[in-house]
Short mmCIF file of C-alpha atoms and ligand atoms in Angstrom, two decimals:
data_model
loop_
_atom_site.label_atom_id
_atom_site.label_comp_id
_atom_site.label_asym_id
_atom_site.label_seq_id
_atom_site.Cartn_x
_atom_site.Cartn_y
_atom_site.Cartn_z
CA UNK A 21 0.15 -0.26 -0.03
CA UNK A 22 1.63 3.27 -0.93
CA UNK A 23 1.20 6.08 2.19
CA UNK A 24 0.13 9.44 1.34
CA UNK A 25 2.29 12.14 3.02
CA UNK A 26 -0.09 15.25 2.34
CA UNK A 27 -2.05 14.25 5.37
CA UNK A 28 -0.53 13.04 8.59
CA UNK A 29 -1.34 11.99 11.85
CA UNK A 30 0.96 12.30 15.15
CA UNK A 31 -0.23 10.14 18.36
CA UNK A 32 1.17 10.65 21.40
CA UNK A 33 1.56 7.65 23.54
CA UNK A 34 2.07 4.01 22.22
CA UNK A 35 -0.36 2.41 24.91
CA UNK A 36 -3.70 0.30 23.62
CA UNK A 37 -5.30 3.15 21.86
CA UNK A 38 -2.23 4.74 20.30
CA UNK A 39 -0.99 1.81 18.59
CA UNK A 40 -4.52 0.60 17.70
CA UNK A 41 -5.32 3.61 15.93
CA UNK A 42 -1.92 3.63 14.23
CA UNK A 43 -2.51 0.18 13.04
CA UNK A 44 -5.64 1.36 11.39
CA UNK A 45 -4.27 4.37 9.77
CA UNK A 46 -1.03 2.49 8.46
CA UNK A 47 -3.66 -0.38 6.75
CA UNK A 48 -5.25 2.69 4.88
CA UNK A 49 -2.11 4.23 3.66
CA UNK A 50 -2.33 7.03 5.71
CA UNK A 51 1.13 8.54 7.14
CA UNK A 52 1.06 8.03 10.90
CA UNK A 53 3.61 8.12 13.47
CA UNK A 54 3.53 7.54 17.24
CA UNK A 55 5.65 8.82 19.98
CA UNK A 56 6.07 7.38 23.12
CA UNK A 57 7.43 8.66 26.51
CA UNK A 58 8.97 5.57 27.84
CA UNK A 59 12.77 4.61 26.28
CA UNK A 60 11.79 1.30 24.70
CA UNK A 61 8.86 -0.70 24.01
CA UNK A 62 9.05 -3.21 26.96
CA UNK A 63 10.30 -1.46 29.61
CA UNK A 64 7.56 -1.80 32.03
CA UNK A 65 6.36 -5.36 33.30
CA UNK A 66 2.54 -4.69 32.47
CA UNK A 67 2.14 -8.32 32.99
CA UNK A 68 -1.40 -8.55 33.74
CA UNK A 69 -4.10 -9.89 31.45
CA UNK A 70 -7.17 -7.93 30.14
CA UNK A 71 -10.44 -9.08 29.07
CA UNK A 72 -11.68 -8.05 25.66
CA UNK A 73 -15.58 -7.71 25.19
CA UNK A 74 -16.97 -7.43 21.92
CA UNK A 75 -16.11 -3.79 21.36
CA UNK A 76 -12.37 -4.55 22.04
CA UNK A 77 -12.26 -7.54 19.73
CA UNK A 78 -14.13 -5.51 16.79
CA UNK A 79 -11.60 -2.92 16.95
CA UNK A 80 -8.84 -5.13 16.73
CA UNK A 81 -10.31 -6.98 14.01
CA UNK A 82 -11.10 -3.62 12.24
CA UNK A 83 -7.46 -2.17 12.67
CA UNK A 84 -5.17 -5.08 12.78
CA UNK A 85 -4.02 -7.00 9.49
CA UNK A 86 -6.10 -10.32 9.68
CA UNK A 87 -2.75 -12.38 11.00
CA UNK A 88 -2.19 -10.09 13.91
CA UNK A 89 -5.88 -10.28 14.69
CA UNK A 90 -5.51 -14.14 14.78
CA UNK A 91 -2.61 -13.96 16.71
CA UNK A 92 -4.54 -11.78 19.69
CA UNK A 93 -7.53 -14.70 19.26
CA UNK A 94 -4.99 -17.85 19.27
CA UNK A 95 -2.78 -16.53 22.17
CA UNK A 96 -5.71 -15.47 24.49
CA UNK A 97 -7.61 -17.46 26.76
CA UNK A 98 -10.82 -19.37 26.04
CA UNK A 99 -13.75 -16.82 26.03
CA UNK A 100 -16.50 -16.85 28.69
CA UNK A 101 -16.55 -18.06 32.23
CA UNK A 102 -18.08 -16.32 35.51
CA UNK A 103 -17.58 -13.67 37.94
CA UNK A 104 -18.26 -14.92 41.25
CA UNK A 105 -18.49 -12.57 44.47
CA UNK A 106 -17.59 -14.32 47.62
CA UNK A 107 -16.42 -13.51 51.35
CA UNK A 108 -12.94 -13.21 52.19
CA UNK A 109 -13.45 -17.24 53.01
CA UNK A 110 -14.14 -17.76 49.03
CA UNK A 111 -17.84 -18.91 50.08
CA UNK A 112 -20.16 -17.60 47.09
CA UNK A 113 -22.61 -14.53 47.54
CA UNK A 114 -23.46 -14.83 43.88
CA UNK A 115 -22.32 -15.20 40.62
CA UNK A 116 -22.28 -13.39 37.04
CA UNK A 117 -22.54 -15.64 34.21
CA UNK A 118 -20.14 -14.22 31.56
CA UNK A 119 -20.67 -16.14 28.61
CA UNK A 120 -21.89 -14.45 25.55
CA UNK A 121 -21.80 -16.09 22.08
CA UNK A 122 -18.67 -17.74 21.27
CA UNK A 123 -15.73 -15.44 20.66
CA UNK A 124 -17.50 -12.39 22.16
CA UNK A 125 -14.68 -12.29 24.83
CA UNK A 126 -11.48 -13.24 24.94
CA UNK A 127 -8.70 -13.10 28.14
CA UNK A 128 -5.36 -11.73 26.39
CA UNK A 129 -2.36 -11.14 27.79
CA UNK A 130 -1.29 -7.44 28.21
CA UNK A 131 2.24 -7.71 27.12
CA UNK A 132 1.25 -10.25 24.16
CA UNK A 133 -1.11 -7.70 23.09
CA UNK A 134 1.10 -4.31 23.20
CA UNK A 135 3.46 -6.78 21.21
CA UNK A 136 1.05 -7.67 18.50
CA UNK A 137 -0.36 -4.02 18.33
CA UNK A 138 3.36 -2.82 17.78
CA UNK A 139 4.03 -5.77 14.90
CA UNK A 140 4.66 -3.87 11.43
CA UNK A 141 4.91 -0.38 12.99
CA UNK A 142 8.77 -0.11 12.70
CA UNK A 143 10.03 2.97 11.91
CA UNK A 144 6.54 4.47 13.03
CA UNK A 145 7.05 4.28 16.50
CA UNK A 146 9.64 6.70 18.48
CA UNK A 147 10.61 6.06 21.68
CA UNK A 148 11.82 8.53 24.61
CA UNK A 149 9.57 11.12 23.16
CA UNK A 150 7.62 12.82 25.80
CA UNK A 151 4.74 14.77 24.18
CA UNK A 152 4.23 18.35 26.25
CA UNK A 153 1.84 20.57 23.76
CA UNK A 154 0.16 20.82 20.56
CA UNK A 155 1.09 24.35 18.63
CA UNK A 156 -0.30 25.66 15.26
CA UNK A 157 1.85 24.77 12.68
CA UNK A 158 0.18 27.19 10.21
CA UNK A 159 -2.70 26.90 7.95
CA UNK A 160 -2.84 23.20 7.23
CA UNK A 161 -1.40 21.56 9.97
CA UNK A 162 -0.17 21.28 13.80
CA UNK A 163 3.14 20.31 15.67
CA UNK A 164 3.60 18.25 18.37
CA UNK A 165 6.24 19.31 20.87
CA UNK A 166 8.51 17.14 23.14
CA UNK A 167 9.98 17.87 26.11
CA UNK A 168 13.70 17.45 24.76
CA UNK A 169 12.63 20.48 22.64
CA UNK A 170 11.97 18.57 19.28
CA UNK A 171 8.77 18.91 17.64
CA UNK A 172 6.87 16.64 14.92
CA UNK A 173 4.62 18.53 11.86
CA UNK A 174 1.23 16.93 11.52
CA UNK A 175 -2.11 17.60 9.98
CA UNK A 176 -3.73 15.81 12.81
CA UNK A 177 -2.70 15.45 16.32
CA UNK A 178 -4.17 12.51 18.95
CA UNK A 179 -3.37 12.49 22.15
CA UNK A 180 -3.21 8.84 23.44
CA UNK A 181 -1.03 9.53 26.50
CA UNK A 182 -2.88 7.85 29.22
CA UNK A 183 -4.48 8.75 32.53
CA UNK A 184 -1.75 11.18 33.44
CA UNK A 185 -1.81 12.97 29.94
CA UNK A 186 0.06 15.92 29.43
CA UNK A 187 -2.00 17.15 26.44
CA UNK A 188 -5.09 17.18 28.44
CA UNK A 189 -5.18 20.32 30.00
CA UNK A 190 -4.59 22.26 26.42
CA UNK A 191 -6.96 19.83 24.42
CA UNK A 192 -9.64 19.06 26.96
CA UNK A 193 -9.06 21.95 29.89
CA UNK A 194 -12.59 21.52 31.53
CA UNK A 195 -11.83 17.44 32.24
CA UNK A 196 -9.16 16.72 34.74
CA UNK A 197 -10.09 13.51 36.29
CA UNK A 198 -10.90 13.02 39.81
CA UNK A 199 -9.55 10.65 42.25
CA UNK A 200 -11.72 7.88 43.90
CA UNK A 201 -11.03 6.71 47.48
CA UNK A 202 -9.63 3.44 46.19
CA UNK A 203 -6.50 1.85 45.02
CA UNK A 204 -5.35 -1.42 43.65
CA UNK A 205 -2.10 -2.89 44.25
CA UNK A 206 -1.90 -5.72 41.19
CA UNK A 207 0.43 -8.61 40.96
CA UNK A 208 0.85 -11.96 39.28
CA UNK A 209 1.72 -15.55 40.47
CA UNK A 210 2.56 -18.70 38.77
CA UNK A 211 -0.56 -20.72 38.09
CA UNK A 212 1.47 -24.02 38.30
CA UNK A 213 3.79 -25.23 41.22
CA UNK A 214 5.17 -28.52 40.83
CA UNK A 215 3.05 -28.90 37.55
CA UNK A 216 -0.26 -28.52 39.44
CA UNK A 217 -2.65 -25.77 38.96
CA UNK A 218 -2.71 -23.55 42.05
CA UNK A 219 -6.49 -22.79 41.26
CA UNK A 220 -8.91 -25.25 42.03
CA UNK A 221 -11.19 -26.85 39.35
CA UNK A 222 -13.91 -25.13 40.55
CA UNK A 223 -12.64 -21.90 40.07
CA UNK A 224 -10.65 -22.62 36.79
CA UNK A 225 -12.99 -20.40 34.66
CA UNK A 226 -13.76 -17.73 37.16
CA UNK A 227 -12.78 -14.31 38.09
CA UNK A 228 -13.42 -14.03 41.78
CA UNK A 229 -13.81 -10.96 43.68
CA UNK A 230 -13.34 -11.79 47.69
CA UNK A 231 -15.13 -8.79 49.90
CA UNK A 232 -13.41 -8.52 53.09
CA UNK A 233 -15.38 -8.39 56.60
CA UNK A 234 -14.06 -4.72 56.59
CA UNK A 235 -15.83 -2.33 54.03
CA UNK A 236 -13.44 -1.05 51.30
CA UNK A 237 -11.05 -4.02 51.18
CA UNK A 238 -11.31 -6.92 48.79
CA UNK A 239 -9.30 -9.36 46.76
CA UNK A 240 -9.29 -9.99 43.10
CA UNK A 241 -8.10 -12.94 41.42
CA UNK A 242 -8.10 -14.72 37.48
CA UNK A 243 -6.18 -17.10 35.90
CA UNK A 244 -4.57 -16.40 32.93
CA UNK A 245 -4.08 -19.55 30.12
CA UNK A 246 -2.64 -18.80 27.08
CA UNK A 247 -4.41 -20.86 24.17
CA UNK A 248 -1.46 -21.19 21.60
CA UNK A 249 2.28 -20.58 22.95
CA UNK A 250 3.22 -16.83 21.53
CA UNK A 251 6.18 -18.32 20.61
CA UNK A 252 4.87 -20.63 18.37
CA UNK A 253 2.15 -18.31 17.20
CA UNK A 254 4.48 -15.43 16.52
CA UNK A 255 6.81 -17.47 14.82
CA UNK A 256 3.75 -18.63 12.40
CA UNK A 257 1.70 -15.17 12.33
CA UNK A 258 4.37 -12.38 13.05
CA UNK A 259 7.78 -13.72 12.31
CA UNK A 260 10.62 -11.02 13.87
CA UNK A 261 8.02 -9.68 16.41
CA UNK A 262 9.07 -10.03 19.81
CA UNK A 263 7.10 -13.32 21.57
CA UNK A 264 6.53 -12.58 25.50
CA UNK A 265 6.81 -15.89 27.52
CA UNK A 266 3.51 -18.09 27.67
CA UNK A 267 3.99 -19.18 30.84
CA UNK A 268 0.24 -19.31 32.34
CA UNK A 269 -0.24 -17.26 35.78
CA UNK A 270 -2.88 -15.83 38.24
CA UNK A 271 -3.35 -12.08 38.07
CA UNK A 272 -4.66 -10.78 41.29
CA UNK A 273 -5.20 -7.30 42.95
CA UNK A 274 -5.82 -6.27 46.53
CA UNK A 275 -8.26 -3.33 46.68
CA UNK A 276 -7.96 -0.88 49.41
CA UNK A 277 -8.83 2.31 50.76
CA UNK A 278 -6.10 5.07 49.57
CA UNK A 279 -5.72 6.35 53.28
CA UNK A 280 -4.71 2.68 53.98
CA UNK A 281 -1.88 2.86 51.50
CA UNK A 282 1.08 5.58 52.79
CA UNK A 283 2.52 7.88 50.55
CA UNK A 284 5.91 6.50 51.33
CA UNK A 285 4.82 2.89 50.38
CA UNK A 286 3.70 3.74 46.82
CA UNK A 287 7.25 4.12 44.96
CA UNK A 288 8.60 0.63 46.08
CA UNK A 289 7.43 -2.56 44.37
CA UNK A 290 8.56 -4.49 47.69
CA UNK A 291 6.95 -2.15 50.05
CA UNK A 292 3.82 -2.39 47.91
CA UNK A 293 3.95 -6.14 48.15
CA UNK A 294 4.38 -6.19 51.59
CA UNK A 295 1.43 -4.40 52.37
CA UNK A 296 -0.57 -6.93 49.98
CA UNK A 297 0.62 -9.70 52.15
CA UNK A 298 -0.07 -7.75 55.39
CA UNK A 299 -3.70 -7.24 53.92
CA UNK A 300 -4.23 -10.75 52.98
CA UNK A 301 -3.87 -12.59 56.27
CA UNK A 302 -7.75 -12.17 57.28
CA UNK A 303 -8.53 -13.74 53.35
CA UNK A 304 -8.39 -17.39 52.58
CA UNK A 305 -5.58 -19.40 52.68
CA UNK A 306 -5.40 -19.69 48.66
CA UNK A 307 -5.49 -16.10 48.84
CA UNK A 308 -2.48 -15.84 51.19
CA UNK A 309 -0.82 -18.18 48.84
CA UNK A 310 -0.97 -16.07 45.60
CA UNK A 311 0.17 -13.17 47.45
CA UNK A 312 3.10 -15.06 49.06
CA UNK A 313 4.30 -16.24 45.60
CA UNK A 314 4.02 -13.03 43.67
CA UNK A 315 6.52 -12.21 40.88
CA UNK A 316 7.58 -8.88 42.60
CA UNK A 317 9.04 -7.15 39.54
CA UNK A 318 5.10 -7.60 38.16
CA UNK A 319 3.82 -5.45 40.87
CA UNK A 320 1.46 -2.30 39.81
CA UNK A 321 0.00 0.18 41.68
CA UNK A 322 -3.31 1.66 40.00
CA UNK A 323 -5.02 4.95 42.01
CA UNK A 324 -8.48 4.68 40.86
CA UNK A 325 -9.68 7.89 39.07
CA UNK A 326 -12.72 8.83 37.14
CA UNK A 327 -12.79 11.03 33.98
CA UNK A 328 -14.59 13.91 33.86
CA UNK A 329 -16.93 14.99 30.51
CA UNK A 330 -15.12 17.46 28.33
CA UNK A 331 -17.46 20.14 27.15
CA UNK A 332 -14.72 21.93 24.95
CA UNK A 333 -12.06 21.22 22.82
CA UNK A 334 -10.31 24.24 21.57
CA UNK A 335 -8.01 22.61 19.02
CA UNK A 336 -10.09 21.41 16.15
CA UNK A 337 -7.56 19.38 14.42
CA UNK A 338 -6.37 17.64 17.84
CA UNK A 339 -8.45 15.58 19.60
CA UNK A 340 -7.84 12.48 22.51
CA UNK A 341 -8.66 8.98 23.13
CA UNK A 342 -8.62 6.27 25.70
CA UNK A 343 -7.75 6.50 29.51
CA UNK A 344 -6.62 10.64 28.47
CA UNK A 345 -9.90 11.17 28.42
CA UNK A 346 -12.11 8.34 30.04
CA UNK A 347 -10.29 6.80 32.95
CA UNK A 348 -12.43 4.40 34.83
CA UNK A 349 -12.31 2.51 37.96
CA UNK A 350 -11.32 -0.98 36.65
CA UNK A 351 -14.76 -2.50 37.67
CA UNK A 352 -16.70 -4.37 34.58
CA UNK A 353 -13.13 -4.35 32.33
CA UNK A 354 -14.14 -1.49 30.18
CA UNK A 355 -11.03 0.97 30.42
CA UNK A 356 -8.94 -1.01 27.55
CA UNK A 357 -12.23 -1.87 25.39
CA UNK A 358 -13.19 1.69 25.36
CA UNK A 359 -9.71 3.11 24.48
CA UNK A 360 -9.77 0.19 21.41
CA UNK A 361 -13.15 1.47 20.62
CA UNK A 362 -12.16 5.10 20.48
CA UNK A 363 -8.96 4.18 17.98
CA UNK A 364 -11.31 2.37 15.73
CA UNK A 365 -14.28 4.67 15.38
CA UNK A 366 -11.41 7.70 15.16
CA UNK A 367 -9.69 5.84 12.59
CA UNK A 368 -12.93 5.36 10.66
CA UNK A 369 -13.92 8.80 10.71
CA UNK A 370 -10.45 10.05 9.37
CA UNK A 371 -10.21 7.35 6.80
CA UNK A 372 -13.71 8.40 5.77
CA UNK A 373 -12.84 12.28 5.35
CA UNK A 374 -9.86 11.61 3.13
CA UNK A 375 -11.85 9.21 0.82
CA UNK A 376 -14.86 11.75 0.50
CA UNK A 377 -13.06 14.88 1.23
CA UNK A 378 -14.81 15.89 4.24
CA UNK A 379 -12.86 18.67 6.28
CA UNK A 380 -10.89 16.95 8.90
CA UNK A 381 -12.19 19.09 11.77
CA UNK A 382 -15.72 17.74 10.89
CA UNK A 383 -14.40 14.26 11.05
CA UNK A 384 -12.69 14.86 14.59
CA UNK A 385 -15.87 16.35 15.69
CA UNK A 386 -18.38 13.78 14.51
CA UNK A 387 -15.76 11.06 16.66
CA UNK A 388 -15.66 13.26 19.66
CA UNK A 389 -19.73 13.74 19.45
CA UNK A 390 -20.02 9.65 19.29
CA UNK A 391 -17.24 8.84 21.89
CA UNK A 392 -18.55 10.81 24.93
CA UNK A 393 -21.62 9.07 25.25
CA UNK A 394 -20.41 5.79 25.26
CA UNK A 395 -17.51 6.27 26.82
CA UNK A 396 -19.26 8.28 29.98
CA UNK A 397 -21.77 5.57 30.17
CA UNK A 398 -18.92 3.16 30.90
CA UNK A 399 -17.12 5.45 33.34
CA UNK A 400 -20.39 5.75 35.02
CA UNK A 401 -21.19 1.72 35.20
CA UNK A 402 -17.62 1.32 36.46
CA UNK A 403 -17.72 4.23 39.09
CA UNK A 404 -21.40 2.99 40.13
CA UNK A 405 -20.04 -0.99 40.62
CA UNK A 406 -16.92 0.16 42.78
CA UNK A 407 -19.14 2.05 45.12
CA UNK A 408 -21.55 -0.70 45.42
CA UNK A 409 -18.89 -3.62 45.94
CA UNK A 410 -16.43 -1.64 48.04
CA UNK A 411 -18.73 1.54 49.39
CA UNK A 412 -18.84 1.66 53.23
CA UNK A 413 -22.59 1.64 52.87
CA UNK A 414 -23.45 -0.98 55.66
CA UNK A 415 -26.46 -2.78 54.49
CA UNK A 416 -25.26 -3.94 51.17
CA UNK A 417 -21.81 -4.95 52.66
CA UNK A 418 -23.68 -6.93 55.23
CA UNK A 419 -25.64 -8.80 52.67
CA UNK A 420 -22.55 -9.45 50.50
CA UNK A 421 -20.50 -10.84 53.33
CA UNK A 422 -22.65 -12.22 55.72
CA UNK A 423 -26.31 -13.04 54.21
CA UNK A 424 -25.36 -14.54 50.92
CA UNK A 425 -22.37 -16.69 51.81
CA UNK A 426 -24.33 -18.32 54.47
CA UNK A 427 -26.78 -19.30 51.72
CA UNK A 428 -24.13 -20.96 49.34
CA UNK A 429 -22.01 -23.92 49.53
CA UNK A 430 -17.92 -23.61 50.36
CA UNK A 431 -16.58 -23.47 46.99
CA UNK A 432 -12.85 -24.24 47.87
CA UNK A 433 -12.34 -25.88 51.46
CA UNK A 434 -9.56 -24.53 53.64
CA UNK A 435 -8.10 -27.43 54.39
C1 FAD B 501 -4.11 -3.78 36.71
C2 FAD B 501 -4.75 -3.43 35.39
C3 FAD B 501 -5.83 -4.07 34.94
C4 FAD B 501 -6.72 -3.60 33.89
N1 FAD B 501 -7.84 -4.54 33.29
C5 FAD B 501 -8.45 -4.25 32.45
C6 FAD B 501 -9.44 -5.36 31.57
O1 FAD B 501 -9.34 -6.29 31.99
N2 FAD B 501 -10.30 -4.70 30.64
C7 FAD B 501 -10.06 -3.58 29.95
O2 FAD B 501 -11.03 -3.35 29.29
N3 FAD B 501 -9.22 -2.56 30.70
C8 FAD B 501 -8.66 -3.01 31.83
N4 FAD B 501 -7.41 -2.04 32.29
C9 FAD B 501 -7.61 -0.46 32.06
C10 FAD B 501 -6.73 -0.29 30.69
O3 FAD B 501 -5.62 -1.25 30.83
C11 FAD B 501 -6.53 0.88 29.93
O4 FAD B 501 -7.91 1.65 30.13
C12 FAD B 501 -5.93 0.82 28.80
O5 FAD B 501 -4.60 0.69 28.56
C13 FAD B 501 -5.73 2.59 28.33
O6 FAD B 501 -5.21 2.70 26.96
P1 FAD B 501 -4.81 3.92 26.56
O7 FAD B 501 -4.03 3.90 25.50
O8 FAD B 501 -5.60 4.97 26.95
O9 FAD B 501 -3.62 4.25 27.57
P2 FAD B 501 -2.49 3.29 28.01
O10 FAD B 501 -2.58 1.93 27.25
O11 FAD B 501 -2.31 3.63 29.18
O12 FAD B 501 -1.37 3.90 27.27
C14 FAD B 501 -0.69 5.58 27.41
C15 FAD B 501 0.78 5.43 26.84
O13 FAD B 501 1.05 6.60 26.99
C16 FAD B 501 2.62 6.94 27.25
N5 FAD B 501 2.37 8.55 27.70
C17 FAD B 501 2.31 8.98 28.71
N6 FAD B 501 2.50 10.04 28.89
C18 FAD B 501 3.22 10.53 28.04
C19 FAD B 501 3.76 11.50 26.96
N7 FAD B 501 3.51 12.61 27.60
N8 FAD B 501 4.35 11.63 25.68
C20 FAD B 501 4.10 10.42 25.16
N9 FAD B 501 3.54 9.32 25.60
C21 FAD B 501 3.14 9.13 26.76
C22 FAD B 501 2.81 5.96 28.27
O14 FAD B 501 3.87 5.35 28.68
C23 FAD B 501 1.74 4.77 27.57
O15 FAD B 501 2.60 3.78 26.87
C24 FAD B 501 -6.63 -2.36 33.57
C25 FAD B 501 -5.66 -1.37 33.84
C26 FAD B 501 -4.91 -1.75 34.86
C27 FAD B 501 -4.23 -0.79 35.67
#
């Protein structure tokens, strides 16, 4: 495909949405470059899994070349399963059946997905480039400016620089996210010990949210099993691209109130893990074992925040996607899916505008008008779910941890 250079797109941030949009535009022959603050592609472990729902999968299907889309499906876990809500001793309160039609959801390893999204973009991703602002570059273009003093000219600039976005104050000045009372310490632990799965069969395809006796504390875990080994699948479908190791793992998260996590603990992986270990002592022995066997360097701290609806977009040829616009607490697994959905939608609008001569400002405005309602519906849903499951309201907490578990069998005996 020949690349047209009279129209170019500069994207700040090589995360899920930035890379997905770059793939979309590359396929359409549009000149696109991604500028990423990290010094290299895999400098952070980001070793957890992500559940792709129908929107995330559809966005990938639309954006990626067919072999890369197949790679995402084949390395992912079987779709479906359950989300169980239990008390701290893993006694069931209630269960949601997540099984939609086959292929409607997929559990994928995030590092593997990042590698898939980077495939084929050689020379189009520029590392060590922290975007700081967008300047007017004349009648037909903009300039994306970097902290190192450099700048890149482009017809359109897209901020996909995540929750801490440096471009947001300029491109969406009235929409700074607000923090929530909750944080999550995330970790991963090997799924097998001496060849045996540490997760009992009853929970094989379940995510579990174990709600502690104390309001505002809960533990989530789920297992990530690779479908086809990434090494073999990459060799077949994306030869030359980096294939992450395909060792199955359990991803977990200790959810707690911000005030329970002193500032001095937040910058140290060891201190965060220790905090999770101390807090897991009141939970079921399976949960304590998961924390005890964690891979320390995979620890991630996530301060839950909630995006605010933007009402003004002052730079008509620039826009934003993903967490930079609509960060949400990770309840319901909508954040990444919504980011991917944005990327495919914006890609579609830009490619249509190129094809039929629509002014690019109109294409961007149309993307924004469509994105804000679905994205903030997801933000509101996630925030509501977080309040319901971790809030301090006494009655719902009492029902979840005292009443419902007594009505159900013990799923995982403590022996
Ligand atoms: C532990 C955890 C589990 C999650 N699980 C799920 C799940 O199951 N399902 C789901 O849908 N979502 C999930 N999410 C949410 C999901 O990961 C995010 O919503 C998604 O990554 C957002 O994509 P993005 O492209 O907006 O930002 P990101 O993927 O965060 O990417 C932003 C990129 O911008 C770069 N950057 C930052 N500042 C600059 C700058 N100034 N200049 C240039 N580059 C910059 C960053 O280094 C990063 O690479 C989870 C999140 C966490 C933390």
